[in-house]
Amino acid sequence: MPIVILLDRASKPELVRAELARSWPRARLIFYQRPVTAVELVSGVQSALLVRLRQRDVRDHIGQEMELRRELNHRVKNILASVTSIFEMTRRGATSLDAFTDDFRGRLRALEKVHSAVFHAAEGAVSIGDIATLTFEPYRLVGQERISFSGPLMNLGRESGTTLALCLHELTTNAIKYGALSQPEGRVTLRWSVIDGVQPELALEWKESEGPLVIEPARAGYGTRYVRSALAAVFGRLPTIAFEPDGLRCSAQGPLSRLSATDSSQPR
Amino acid sequence: MREQSRGPAFMRILYLEDNPLLAFHVEQMIEDLGYVSAGSLSSFAELKEKFQSLQFDAVLVDIDLVDGPTGPDAAAWLQKRGIPAIFVTGQAQVAARHHDISLGFIEKPISPSDFAEKVELFRSRSTGS
């Protein structure tokens, strides 16, 4: 704390100085002894004010940095928790080490790609079209033009976008392993639309066709269970996953406000 | 005595978590232990909105939810309604401060043995053993 001290003509500067330095060891002391000109005093006060302002700047800066560090720590822990969950759940369903490796790598890549997309997007919002493009991109050789998607420009918040990307990844790999994309003529269409109303809603549908005859598996695998749980979390309602004979259909619908909301834990 | 004979399957556990991957994983862990997963919700607001239509006996709660650091508020709110909570969080210090509204906390990333041990607290509390 800077302090400006105005000493009387008769006082002994050394004594006062020593006494004050003892009482306020960390203060920045500026002494003036009478007679003092107005200019001298004003310059002393101004310099003291400047010191104080700088101190406040530094304090605010440190405060912001601490806030950012806390936020970063929180995000890193969250990502590690996500990866741990992917690991545990992949391990649980794996039939061999090779199968585990392929599935785990694919899921981590999907997570990494959507993270980059969200990071580069303005204000952490990413469009459904972008999510579809980056999720289907590794499978273009396999899928050729067999995966098509269409819908209006629609931005999702970071968390919703990340989850949707992971869901599309699961649906795509499932379609390649067991569904429409396991046969050369099979196709997948992803469509989304906005349903107007007092509270507008987003509807999204994944539909497979011209694949092998669909038989509902006796026990749902990681992909199906994850898609059901994750879409319920994102849309606020359970999705419909129907093993229709001509191809799997997965549809979800929920309030737009919920899907486009940006993460509240973002630094403000 | 009737309470004692209840199997763990009667314990329905809800999870408040804003990360769907974790929610998915924890729902599975709940069922692996023989309890029933009552699903997951991502915010305190959603809990209040859906509370009447949900059936659950205990809750696992993350500190940070979609509507902010509202986990402790949710735990306190549920405590008033007789539903016990355990925090699941990366912020152990924050959770430790809220021991009055929870039976404890499980640290993230979740270790299966720690998870099983802590969730058991719900059962010992409900059977009074």
mmCIF file of C-alpha atoms in Angstrom:
data_model
loop_
_atom_site.group_PDB
_atom_site.id
_atom_site.type_symbol
_atom_site.label_atom_id
_atom_site.label_comp_id
_atom_site.label_asym_id
_atom_site.label_seq_id
_atom_site.Cartn_x
_atom_site.Cartn_y
_atom_site.Cartn_z
ATOM 1 C CA MET A 1 0.000 0.000 0.000
ATOM 2 C CA PRO A 2 1.569 3.293 -1.041
ATOM 3 C CA ILE A 3 1.393 6.018 1.660
ATOM 4 C CA VAL A 4 2.168 9.708 1.287
ATOM 5 C CA ILE A 5 3.386 11.282 4.573
ATOM 6 C CA LEU A 6 3.408 14.988 5.148
ATOM 7 C CA LEU A 7 5.846 15.880 7.931
ATOM 8 C CA ASP A 8 5.793 18.959 10.037
ATOM 9 C CA ARG A 9 8.713 21.396 9.788
ATOM 10 C CA ALA A 10 9.791 20.540 13.338
ATOM 11 C CA SER A 11 9.546 16.727 13.181
ATOM 12 C CA LYS A 12 12.599 14.487 12.850
ATOM 13 C CA PRO A 13 12.253 12.658 9.511
ATOM 14 C CA GLU A 14 14.583 9.747 10.446
ATOM 15 C CA LEU A 15 12.618 8.901 13.585
ATOM 16 C CA VAL A 16 9.240 8.996 11.817
ATOM 17 C CA ARG A 17 10.632 7.014 8.897
ATOM 18 C CA ALA A 18 12.038 4.290 11.155
ATOM 19 C CA GLU A 19 8.826 4.101 13.188
ATOM 20 C CA LEU A 20 6.529 3.868 10.145
ATOM 21 C CA ALA A 21 8.767 1.367 8.366
ATOM 22 C CA ARG A 22 8.478 -0.834 11.444
ATOM 23 C CA SER A 23 4.683 -0.503 11.663
ATOM 24 C CA TRP A 24 4.038 -0.895 7.926
ATOM 25 C CA PRO A 25 6.999 -2.881 6.682
ATOM 26 C CA ARG A 26 5.460 -3.630 3.289
ATOM 27 C CA ALA A 27 4.148 -0.135 2.536
ATOM 28 C CA ARG A 28 5.666 2.132 -0.037
ATOM 29 C CA LEU A 29 6.292 5.370 1.881
ATOM 30 C CA ILE A 30 6.715 8.794 0.253
ATOM 31 C CA PHE A 31 7.779 11.586 2.622
ATOM 32 C CA TYR A 32 7.343 15.301 2.241
ATOM 33 C CA GLN A 33 8.485 17.858 4.785
ATOM 34 C CA ARG A 34 6.859 21.262 4.980
ATOM 35 C CA PRO A 35 7.148 23.610 3.236
ATOM 36 C CA VAL A 36 6.036 21.604 0.247
ATOM 37 C CA THR A 37 4.806 22.975 -3.043
ATOM 38 C CA ALA A 38 1.433 21.919 -4.429
ATOM 39 C CA VAL A 39 3.133 20.490 -7.525
ATOM 40 C CA GLU A 40 5.409 18.298 -5.407
ATOM 41 C CA LEU A 41 2.512 16.976 -3.353
ATOM 42 C CA VAL A 42 0.295 16.296 -6.390
ATOM 43 C CA SER A 43 3.089 14.399 -8.116
ATOM 44 C CA GLY A 44 3.662 12.331 -4.959
ATOM 45 C CA VAL A 45 -0.031 11.485 -4.666
ATOM 46 C CA GLN A 46 -0.216 10.646 -8.372
ATOM 47 C CA SER A 47 2.757 8.332 -8.169
ATOM 48 C CA ALA A 48 1.205 6.631 -5.130
ATOM 49 C CA LEU A 49 -2.080 6.212 -7.025
ATOM 50 C CA LEU A 50 -0.253 4.731 -10.006
ATOM 51 C CA VAL A 51 1.462 2.188 -7.778
ATOM 52 C CA ARG A 52 -1.908 1.259 -6.289
ATOM 53 C CA LEU A 53 -3.502 0.847 -9.718
ATOM 54 C CA ARG A 54 -0.685 -1.433 -10.853
ATOM 55 C CA GLN A 55 -1.100 -3.513 -7.723
ATOM 56 C CA ARG A 56 -4.793 -3.908 -8.504
ATOM 57 C CA ASP A 57 -4.043 -4.887 -12.096
ATOM 58 C CA VAL A 58 -1.633 -7.555 -10.911
ATOM 59 C CA ARG A 59 -4.154 -8.795 -8.358
ATOM 60 C CA ASP A 60 -6.925 -9.017 -10.992
ATOM 61 C CA HIS A 61 -4.574 -10.744 -13.388
ATOM 62 C CA ILE A 62 -3.590 -13.328 -10.771
ATOM 63 C CA GLY A 63 -7.259 -13.805 -9.943
ATOM 64 C CA GLN A 64 -8.131 -14.447 -13.603
ATOM 65 C CA GLU A 65 -5.231 -16.811 -13.983
ATOM 66 C CA MET A 66 -6.304 -18.786 -10.926
ATOM 67 C CA GLU A 67 -9.829 -18.957 -12.334
ATOM 68 C CA LEU A 68 -8.490 -20.217 -15.679
ATOM 69 C CA ARG A 69 -6.295 -22.774 -13.945
ATOM 70 C CA ARG A 70 -9.258 -24.041 -11.951
ATOM 71 C CA GLU A 71 -11.335 -24.252 -15.107
ATOM 72 C CA LEU A 72 -8.553 -26.059 -16.973
ATOM 73 C CA ASN A 73 -8.112 -28.509 -14.110
ATOM 74 C CA HIS A 74 -11.835 -29.163 -14.162
ATOM 75 C CA ARG A 75 -11.858 -29.765 -17.918
ATOM 76 C CA VAL A 76 -8.815 -32.039 -17.840
ATOM 77 C CA LYS A 77 -10.351 -34.113 -15.064
ATOM 78 C CA ASN A 78 -13.581 -34.308 -17.000
ATOM 79 C CA ILE A 79 -11.794 -35.496 -20.131
ATOM 80 C CA LEU A 80 -9.808 -38.090 -18.166
ATOM 81 C CA ALA A 81 -13.054 -39.270 -16.621
ATOM 82 C CA SER A 82 -14.588 -39.541 -20.126
ATOM 83 C CA VAL A 83 -11.609 -41.528 -21.403
ATOM 84 C CA THR A 84 -11.731 -43.791 -18.341
ATOM 85 C CA SER A 85 -15.416 -44.432 -19.012
ATOM 86 C CA ILE A 86 -14.758 -45.193 -22.684
ATOM 87 C CA PHE A 87 -11.934 -47.529 -21.657
ATOM 88 C CA GLU A 88 -13.985 -49.414 -19.056
ATOM 89 C CA MET A 89 -17.039 -49.727 -21.255
ATOM 90 C CA THR A 90 -15.009 -50.811 -24.309
ATOM 91 C CA ARG A 91 -13.098 -53.380 -22.247
ATOM 92 C CA ARG A 92 -16.352 -54.810 -20.947
ATOM 93 C CA GLY A 93 -17.721 -55.600 -24.405
ATOM 94 C CA ALA A 94 -14.465 -56.618 -26.103
ATOM 95 C CA THR A 95 -14.130 -60.183 -27.381
ATOM 96 C CA SER A 96 -10.401 -59.942 -28.173
ATOM 97 C CA LEU A 97 -7.491 -57.575 -27.715
ATOM 98 C CA ASP A 98 -7.615 -56.635 -31.415
ATOM 99 C CA ALA A 99 -11.314 -55.853 -31.215
ATOM 100 C CA PHE A 100 -10.705 -53.814 -28.075
ATOM 101 C CA THR A 101 -7.872 -51.886 -29.744
ATOM 102 C CA ASP A 102 -9.949 -51.052 -32.830
ATOM 103 C CA ASP A 103 -12.979 -49.945 -30.843
ATOM 104 C CA PHE A 104 -11.019 -47.966 -28.261
ATOM 105 C CA ARG A 105 -8.919 -46.227 -30.913
ATOM 106 C CA GLY A 106 -12.022 -45.369 -32.956
ATOM 107 C CA ARG A 107 -13.801 -43.889 -29.944
ATOM 108 C CA LEU A 108 -10.791 -41.843 -28.863
ATOM 109 C CA ARG A 109 -10.366 -40.548 -32.410
ATOM 110 C CA ALA A 110 -14.015 -39.526 -32.544
ATOM 111 C CA LEU A 111 -13.619 -37.707 -29.228
ATOM 112 C CA GLU A 112 -10.423 -36.008 -30.372
ATOM 113 C CA LYS A 113 -11.896 -34.865 -33.697
ATOM 114 C CA VAL A 114 -14.982 -33.328 -32.187
ATOM 115 C CA HIS A 115 -12.848 -31.667 -29.524
ATOM 116 C CA SER A 116 -10.776 -29.964 -32.254
ATOM 117 C CA ALA A 117 -13.922 -28.910 -34.120
ATOM 118 C CA VAL A 118 -15.490 -27.430 -31.002
ATOM 119 C CA PHE A 119 -12.244 -25.726 -29.981
ATOM 120 C CA HIS A 120 -11.908 -23.993 -33.354
ATOM 121 C CA ALA A 121 -15.589 -23.085 -33.578
ATOM 122 C CA ALA A 122 -16.707 -19.622 -32.535
ATOM 123 C CA GLU A 123 -17.946 -19.575 -28.915
ATOM 124 C CA GLY A 124 -17.706 -23.348 -28.665
ATOM 125 C CA ALA A 125 -20.756 -23.930 -30.852
ATOM 126 C CA VAL A 126 -20.544 -26.436 -33.679
ATOM 127 C CA SER A 127 -23.111 -27.228 -36.389
ATOM 128 C CA ILE A 128 -24.752 -30.624 -36.835
ATOM 129 C CA GLY A 129 -23.537 -30.602 -40.451
ATOM 130 C CA ASP A 130 -19.918 -30.168 -39.313
ATOM 131 C CA ILE A 131 -20.309 -32.921 -36.739
ATOM 132 C CA ALA A 132 -21.722 -35.258 -39.400
ATOM 133 C CA THR A 133 -18.936 -34.397 -41.851
ATOM 134 C CA LEU A 134 -16.117 -35.033 -39.397
ATOM 135 C CA THR A 135 -17.688 -38.189 -37.963
ATOM 136 C CA PHE A 136 -18.364 -39.796 -41.342
ATOM 137 C CA GLU A 137 -15.082 -38.669 -42.905
ATOM 138 C CA PRO A 138 -12.968 -41.696 -41.773
ATOM 139 C CA TYR A 139 -15.608 -44.008 -43.266
ATOM 140 C CA ARG A 140 -15.976 -42.341 -46.648
ATOM 141 C CA LEU A 141 -13.872 -45.048 -48.277
ATOM 142 C CA VAL A 142 -16.003 -47.711 -46.690
ATOM 143 C CA GLY A 143 -19.255 -45.850 -47.041
ATOM 144 C CA GLN A 144 -18.517 -43.972 -50.281
ATOM 145 C CA GLU A 145 -21.568 -41.783 -50.760
ATOM 146 C CA ARG A 146 -23.668 -44.262 -48.878
ATOM 147 C CA ILE A 147 -23.991 -42.062 -45.832
ATOM 148 C CA SER A 148 -26.005 -38.960 -46.657
ATOM 149 C CA PHE A 149 -27.153 -36.232 -44.340
ATOM 150 C CA SER A 150 -29.323 -33.142 -44.594
ATOM 151 C CA GLY A 151 -30.930 -30.550 -42.387
ATOM 152 C CA PRO A 152 -30.957 -26.826 -41.638
ATOM 153 C CA LEU A 153 -27.898 -25.024 -40.261
ATOM 154 C CA MET A 154 -28.125 -25.770 -36.573
ATOM 155 C CA ASN A 155 -25.505 -24.996 -33.957
ATOM 156 C CA LEU A 156 -25.143 -27.142 -30.865
ATOM 157 C CA GLY A 157 -23.405 -26.323 -27.587
ATOM 158 C CA ARG A 158 -20.040 -27.916 -26.862
ATOM 159 C CA GLU A 159 -21.335 -30.743 -24.688
ATOM 160 C CA SER A 160 -24.313 -31.590 -26.901
ATOM 161 C CA GLY A 161 -22.083 -31.453 -29.994
ATOM 162 C CA THR A 162 -19.483 -33.763 -28.457
ATOM 163 C CA THR A 163 -22.108 -36.268 -27.390
ATOM 164 C CA LEU A 164 -23.864 -36.228 -30.746
ATOM 165 C CA ALA A 165 -20.524 -36.885 -32.492
ATOM 166 C CA LEU A 166 -19.853 -39.895 -30.249
ATOM 167 C CA CYS A 167 -23.382 -41.202 -30.904
ATOM 168 C CA LEU A 168 -22.977 -40.850 -34.685
ATOM 169 C CA HIS A 169 -19.636 -42.627 -34.387
ATOM 170 C CA GLU A 170 -21.304 -45.566 -32.604
ATOM 171 C CA LEU A 171 -24.193 -45.709 -35.078
ATOM 172 C CA THR A 172 -21.757 -45.634 -38.015
ATOM 173 C CA THR A 173 -19.458 -48.371 -36.692
ATOM 174 C CA ASN A 174 -22.477 -50.499 -35.785
ATOM 175 C CA ALA A 175 -23.865 -50.022 -39.311
ATOM 176 C CA ILE A 176 -20.504 -51.115 -40.751
ATOM 177 C CA LYS A 177 -20.232 -54.168 -38.500
ATOM 178 C CA TYR A 178 -23.811 -55.411 -38.427
ATOM 179 C CA GLY A 179 -26.109 -52.989 -40.236
ATOM 180 C CA ALA A 180 -26.739 -51.504 -43.661
ATOM 181 C CA LEU A 181 -23.100 -50.596 -44.322
ATOM 182 C CA SER A 182 -22.055 -54.243 -43.933
ATOM 183 C CA GLN A 183 -23.453 -54.823 -47.430
ATOM 184 C CA PRO A 184 -22.389 -53.006 -50.610
ATOM 185 C CA GLU A 185 -25.837 -51.625 -51.486
ATOM 186 C CA GLY A 186 -26.813 -50.572 -47.970
ATOM 187 C CA ARG A 187 -27.370 -46.891 -47.196
ATOM 188 C CA VAL A 188 -27.728 -44.566 -44.254
ATOM 189 C CA THR A 189 -29.557 -41.253 -44.110
ATOM 190 C CA LEU A 190 -29.276 -38.775 -41.282
ATOM 191 C CA ARG A 191 -31.925 -36.034 -41.258
ATOM 192 C CA TRP A 192 -32.664 -33.322 -38.790
ATOM 193 C CA SER A 193 -35.277 -30.579 -38.689
ATOM 194 C CA VAL A 194 -36.647 -27.907 -36.415
ATOM 195 C CA ILE A 195 -40.252 -28.220 -35.284
ATOM 196 C CA ASP A 196 -41.696 -24.773 -34.610
ATOM 197 C CA GLY A 197 -43.809 -24.135 -31.567
ATOM 198 C CA VAL A 198 -43.896 -22.203 -28.312
ATOM 199 C CA GLN A 199 -40.782 -24.138 -27.448
ATOM 200 C CA PRO A 200 -39.106 -25.118 -30.749
ATOM 201 C CA GLU A 201 -37.731 -28.644 -30.864
ATOM 202 C CA LEU A 202 -35.010 -30.403 -32.788
ATOM 203 C CA ALA A 203 -35.845 -33.765 -34.339
ATOM 204 C CA LEU A 204 -33.093 -36.032 -35.588
ATOM 205 C CA GLU A 205 -33.381 -39.354 -37.384
ATOM 206 C CA TRP A 206 -30.846 -41.976 -38.426
ATOM 207 C CA LYS A 207 -32.260 -44.533 -40.826
ATOM 208 C CA GLU A 208 -30.514 -47.493 -42.401
ATOM 209 C CA SER A 209 -31.862 -49.163 -45.535
ATOM 210 C CA GLU A 210 -31.059 -51.804 -48.123
ATOM 211 C CA GLY A 211 -28.876 -53.690 -45.711
ATOM 212 C CA PRO A 212 -29.232 -57.214 -44.404
ATOM 213 C CA LEU A 213 -32.489 -58.261 -42.778
ATOM 214 C CA VAL A 214 -32.466 -56.744 -39.313
ATOM 215 C CA ILE A 215 -32.838 -58.978 -36.293
ATOM 216 C CA GLU A 216 -32.933 -57.353 -32.889
ATOM 217 C CA PRO A 217 -29.890 -58.560 -30.936
ATOM 218 C CA ALA A 218 -30.663 -60.550 -27.786
ATOM 219 C CA ARG A 219 -28.438 -58.249 -25.766
ATOM 220 C CA ALA A 220 -27.750 -54.602 -26.617
ATOM 221 C CA GLY A 221 -24.040 -53.835 -27.124
ATOM 222 C CA TYR A 222 -22.030 -50.816 -26.035
ATOM 223 C CA GLY A 223 -23.073 -48.800 -29.088
ATOM 224 C CA THR A 224 -26.805 -49.182 -28.681
ATOM 225 C CA ARG A 225 -26.747 -48.732 -24.927
ATOM 226 C CA TYR A 226 -24.505 -45.686 -25.156
ATOM 227 C CA VAL A 227 -26.602 -44.086 -27.914
ATOM 228 C CA ARG A 228 -29.766 -44.605 -25.881
ATOM 229 C CA SER A 229 -28.302 -43.183 -22.680
ATOM 230 C CA ALA A 230 -26.428 -40.314 -24.350
ATOM 231 C CA LEU A 231 -29.264 -39.154 -26.619
ATOM 232 C CA ALA A 232 -31.580 -39.210 -23.598
ATOM 233 C CA ALA A 233 -29.117 -36.937 -21.784
ATOM 234 C CA VAL A 234 -28.763 -34.540 -24.712
ATOM 235 C CA PHE A 235 -32.410 -34.384 -25.796
ATOM 236 C CA GLY A 236 -33.937 -34.738 -22.324
ATOM 237 C CA ARG A 237 -36.110 -37.621 -23.540
ATOM 238 C CA LEU A 238 -35.451 -41.255 -24.401
ATOM 239 C CA PRO A 239 -34.741 -41.793 -28.099
ATOM 240 C CA THR A 240 -36.472 -44.444 -30.175
ATOM 241 C CA ILE A 241 -34.132 -47.200 -31.362
ATOM 242 C CA ALA A 242 -36.143 -49.520 -33.589
ATOM 243 C CA PHE A 243 -34.767 -52.655 -35.218
ATOM 244 C CA GLU A 244 -37.074 -52.367 -38.224
ATOM 245 C CA PRO A 245 -36.757 -55.259 -40.705
ATOM 246 C CA ASP A 246 -35.561 -53.004 -43.552
ATOM 247 C CA GLY A 247 -32.997 -51.181 -41.424
ATOM 248 C CA LEU A 248 -32.274 -49.751 -37.991
ATOM 249 C CA ARG A 249 -33.978 -46.480 -37.157
ATOM 250 C CA CYS A 250 -32.861 -44.210 -34.354
ATOM 251 C CA SER A 251 -34.753 -41.002 -33.697
ATOM 252 C CA ALA A 252 -34.600 -38.394 -30.983
ATOM 253 C CA GLN A 253 -36.441 -35.174 -30.309
ATOM 254 C CA GLY A 254 -36.043 -32.489 -27.673
ATOM 255 C CA PRO A 255 -36.145 -28.759 -26.882
ATOM 256 C CA LEU A 256 -33.828 -26.666 -29.024
ATOM 257 C CA SER A 257 -32.954 -24.481 -26.025
ATOM 258 C CA ARG A 258 -31.483 -27.498 -24.248
ATOM 259 C CA LEU A 259 -29.390 -28.577 -27.247
ATOM 260 C CA SER A 260 -27.975 -25.226 -28.261
ATOM 261 C CA ALA A 261 -27.145 -24.076 -24.707
ATOM 262 C CA THR A 262 -23.457 -23.469 -24.253
ATOM 263 C CA ASP A 263 -21.808 -25.000 -21.226
ATOM 264 C CA SER A 264 -22.485 -23.007 -18.090
ATOM 265 C CA SER A 265 -19.114 -23.879 -16.595
ATOM 266 C CA GLN A 266 -17.429 -21.814 -19.296
ATOM 267 C CA PRO A 267 -15.436 -18.903 -17.786
ATOM 268 C CA ARG A 268 -17.519 -15.768 -17.779
ATOM 269 C CA MET B 1 -36.636 -57.361 9.895
ATOM 270 C CA ARG B 2 -38.594 -56.787 6.710
ATOM 271 C CA GLU B 3 -36.064 -54.142 5.731
ATOM 272 C CA GLN B 4 -33.209 -56.575 6.287
ATOM 273 C CA SER B 5 -34.656 -59.037 3.821
ATOM 274 C CA ARG B 6 -34.737 -56.482 1.038
ATOM 275 C CA GLY B 7 -32.291 -57.276 -1.734
ATOM 276 C CA PRO B 8 -30.137 -54.523 -3.231
ATOM 277 C CA ALA B 9 -32.371 -54.606 -6.316
ATOM 278 C CA PHE B 10 -34.893 -52.559 -4.385
ATOM 279 C CA MET B 11 -32.463 -49.691 -4.218
ATOM 280 C CA ARG B 12 -33.092 -47.418 -7.180
ATOM 281 C CA ILE B 13 -30.250 -44.989 -7.741
ATOM 282 C CA LEU B 14 -30.489 -41.783 -9.751
ATOM 283 C CA TYR B 15 -27.362 -40.050 -11.062
ATOM 284 C CA LEU B 16 -26.977 -36.279 -11.533
ATOM 285 C CA GLU B 17 -24.184 -35.807 -14.055
ATOM 286 C CA ASP B 18 -23.689 -33.539 -17.065
ATOM 287 C CA ASN B 19 -21.209 -35.778 -18.892
ATOM 288 C CA PRO B 20 -23.282 -38.413 -20.755
ATOM 289 C CA LEU B 21 -20.296 -40.767 -21.080
ATOM 290 C CA LEU B 22 -19.868 -40.856 -17.337
ATOM 291 C CA ALA B 23 -23.596 -41.158 -16.822
ATOM 292 C CA PHE B 24 -23.604 -44.167 -19.146
ATOM 293 C CA HIS B 25 -20.663 -45.761 -17.343
ATOM 294 C CA VAL B 26 -22.036 -45.166 -13.847
ATOM 295 C CA GLU B 27 -25.528 -46.417 -14.771
ATOM 296 C CA GLN B 28 -23.826 -49.627 -15.840
ATOM 297 C CA MET B 29 -21.768 -49.826 -12.623
ATOM 298 C CA ILE B 30 -24.939 -49.346 -10.568
ATOM 299 C CA GLU B 31 -26.569 -52.316 -12.320
ATOM 300 C CA ASP B 32 -23.405 -54.422 -12.039
ATOM 301 C CA LEU B 33 -23.646 -54.090 -8.264
ATOM 302 C CA GLY B 34 -27.193 -55.402 -8.349
ATOM 303 C CA TYR B 35 -28.957 -52.078 -7.831
ATOM 304 C CA VAL B 36 -31.440 -50.508 -10.233
ATOM 305 C CA SER B 37 -30.399 -47.458 -12.230
ATOM 306 C CA ALA B 38 -33.123 -44.835 -12.184
ATOM 307 C CA GLY B 39 -31.376 -43.013 -15.049
ATOM 308 C CA SER B 40 -29.426 -39.767 -15.151
ATOM 309 C CA LEU B 41 -30.277 -36.081 -15.179
ATOM 310 C CA SER B 42 -27.949 -33.271 -16.151
ATOM 311 C CA SER B 43 -29.077 -30.385 -13.954
ATOM 312 C CA PHE B 44 -30.662 -29.418 -10.634
ATOM 313 C CA ALA B 45 -33.414 -27.690 -12.635
ATOM 314 C CA GLU B 46 -34.201 -30.930 -14.446
ATOM 315 C CA LEU B 47 -34.305 -32.795 -11.119
ATOM 316 C CA LYS B 48 -36.870 -30.367 -9.725
ATOM 317 C CA GLU B 49 -38.878 -30.508 -12.947
ATOM 318 C CA LYS B 50 -38.973 -34.326 -13.137
ATOM 319 C CA PHE B 51 -38.885 -35.178 -9.417
ATOM 320 C CA GLN B 52 -42.584 -36.077 -9.174
ATOM 321 C CA SER B 53 -42.425 -38.502 -12.090
ATOM 322 C CA LEU B 54 -39.217 -40.243 -10.980
ATOM 323 C CA GLN B 55 -38.907 -43.142 -8.584
ATOM 324 C CA PHE B 56 -35.616 -43.500 -6.779
ATOM 325 C CA ASP B 57 -34.276 -44.150 -3.283
ATOM 326 C CA ALA B 58 -30.803 -42.631 -3.435
ATOM 327 C CA VAL B 59 -28.801 -40.283 -5.605
ATOM 328 C CA LEU B 60 -25.233 -39.920 -6.855
ATOM 329 C CA VAL B 61 -24.408 -36.260 -7.545
ATOM 330 C CA ASP B 62 -21.686 -34.458 -9.476
ATOM 331 C CA ILE B 63 -20.765 -31.001 -8.084
ATOM 332 C CA ASP B 64 -20.854 -29.227 -11.456
ATOM 333 C CA LEU B 65 -23.989 -29.698 -13.483
ATOM 334 C CA VAL B 66 -25.341 -28.054 -16.621
ATOM 335 C CA ASP B 67 -26.835 -25.238 -14.526
ATOM 336 C CA GLY B 68 -23.581 -24.526 -12.652
ATOM 337 C CA PRO B 69 -22.076 -25.846 -9.391
ATOM 338 C CA THR B 70 -25.561 -26.848 -8.236
ATOM 339 C CA GLY B 71 -24.765 -30.407 -7.089
ATOM 340 C CA PRO B 72 -24.645 -29.456 -3.385
ATOM 341 C CA ASP B 73 -27.936 -27.531 -3.720
ATOM 342 C CA ALA B 74 -29.499 -30.613 -5.271
ATOM 343 C CA ALA B 75 -28.154 -32.843 -2.469
ATOM 344 C CA ALA B 76 -29.535 -30.477 0.199
ATOM 345 C CA TRP B 77 -32.873 -30.282 -1.617
ATOM 346 C CA LEU B 78 -33.105 -34.096 -1.747
ATOM 347 C CA GLN B 79 -32.021 -34.448 1.877
ATOM 348 C CA LYS B 80 -35.108 -32.455 2.874
ATOM 349 C CA ARG B 81 -37.142 -35.055 0.983
ATOM 350 C CA GLY B 82 -35.449 -37.940 2.773
ATOM 351 C CA ILE B 83 -33.243 -39.053 -0.119
ATOM 352 C CA PRO B 84 -29.567 -39.671 0.686
ATOM 353 C CA ALA B 85 -26.806 -38.443 -1.644
ATOM 354 C CA ILE B 86 -23.196 -39.310 -2.387
ATOM 355 C CA PHE B 87 -21.067 -36.953 -4.472
ATOM 356 C CA VAL B 88 -19.172 -38.212 -7.515
ATOM 357 C CA THR B 89 -16.633 -35.535 -8.339
ATOM 358 C CA GLY B 90 -13.161 -34.450 -9.337
ATOM 359 C CA GLN B 91 -13.389 -31.780 -6.640
ATOM 360 C CA ALA B 92 -12.775 -33.754 -3.478
ATOM 361 C CA GLN B 93 -12.244 -30.678 -1.270
ATOM 362 C CA VAL B 94 -15.576 -29.166 -2.269
ATOM 363 C CA ALA B 95 -17.359 -32.476 -1.678
ATOM 364 C CA ALA B 96 -15.657 -32.913 1.712
ATOM 365 C CA ARG B 97 -17.051 -29.538 2.809
ATOM 366 C CA HIS B 98 -20.562 -30.851 2.202
ATOM 367 C CA HIS B 99 -20.435 -33.867 4.530
ATOM 368 C CA ASP B 100 -23.590 -32.608 6.270
ATOM 369 C CA ILE B 101 -25.724 -33.162 3.174
ATOM 370 C CA SER B 102 -24.104 -36.362 1.868
ATOM 371 C CA LEU B 103 -22.986 -39.794 2.987
ATOM 372 C CA GLY B 104 -19.572 -39.166 1.395
ATOM 373 C CA PHE B 105 -17.972 -38.802 -2.013
ATOM 374 C CA ILE B 106 -16.505 -40.892 -4.823
ATOM 375 C CA GLU B 107 -13.537 -39.383 -6.623
ATOM 376 C CA LYS B 108 -13.273 -39.114 -10.400
ATOM 377 C CA PRO B 109 -11.853 -40.931 -12.282
ATOM 378 C CA ILE B 110 -13.945 -43.593 -10.566
ATOM 379 C CA SER B 111 -12.281 -46.686 -9.185
ATOM 380 C CA PRO B 112 -14.687 -49.666 -9.248
ATOM 381 C CA SER B 113 -13.757 -50.782 -5.710
ATOM 382 C CA ASP B 114 -14.218 -47.295 -4.232
ATOM 383 C CA PHE B 115 -17.515 -47.019 -6.097
ATOM 384 C CA ALA B 116 -18.811 -50.345 -4.746
ATOM 385 C CA GLU B 117 -17.741 -49.500 -1.197
ATOM 386 C CA LYS B 118 -19.355 -46.042 -1.155
ATOM 387 C CA VAL B 119 -22.600 -47.099 -2.832
ATOM 388 C CA GLU B 120 -22.904 -49.783 -0.128
ATOM 389 C CA LEU B 121 -23.380 -46.870 2.321
ATOM 390 C CA PHE B 122 -26.835 -46.286 0.851
ATOM 391 C CA ARG B 123 -27.859 -49.818 1.685
ATOM 392 C CA SER B 124 -26.429 -49.931 5.194
ATOM 393 C CA ARG B 125 -28.226 -46.683 5.872
ATOM 394 C CA SER B 126 -31.583 -47.865 4.546
ATOM 395 C CA THR B 127 -31.443 -51.145 6.477
ATOM 396 C CA GLY B 128 -30.180 -49.363 9.559
ATOM 397 C CA SER B 129 -27.333 -51.845 9.982
#
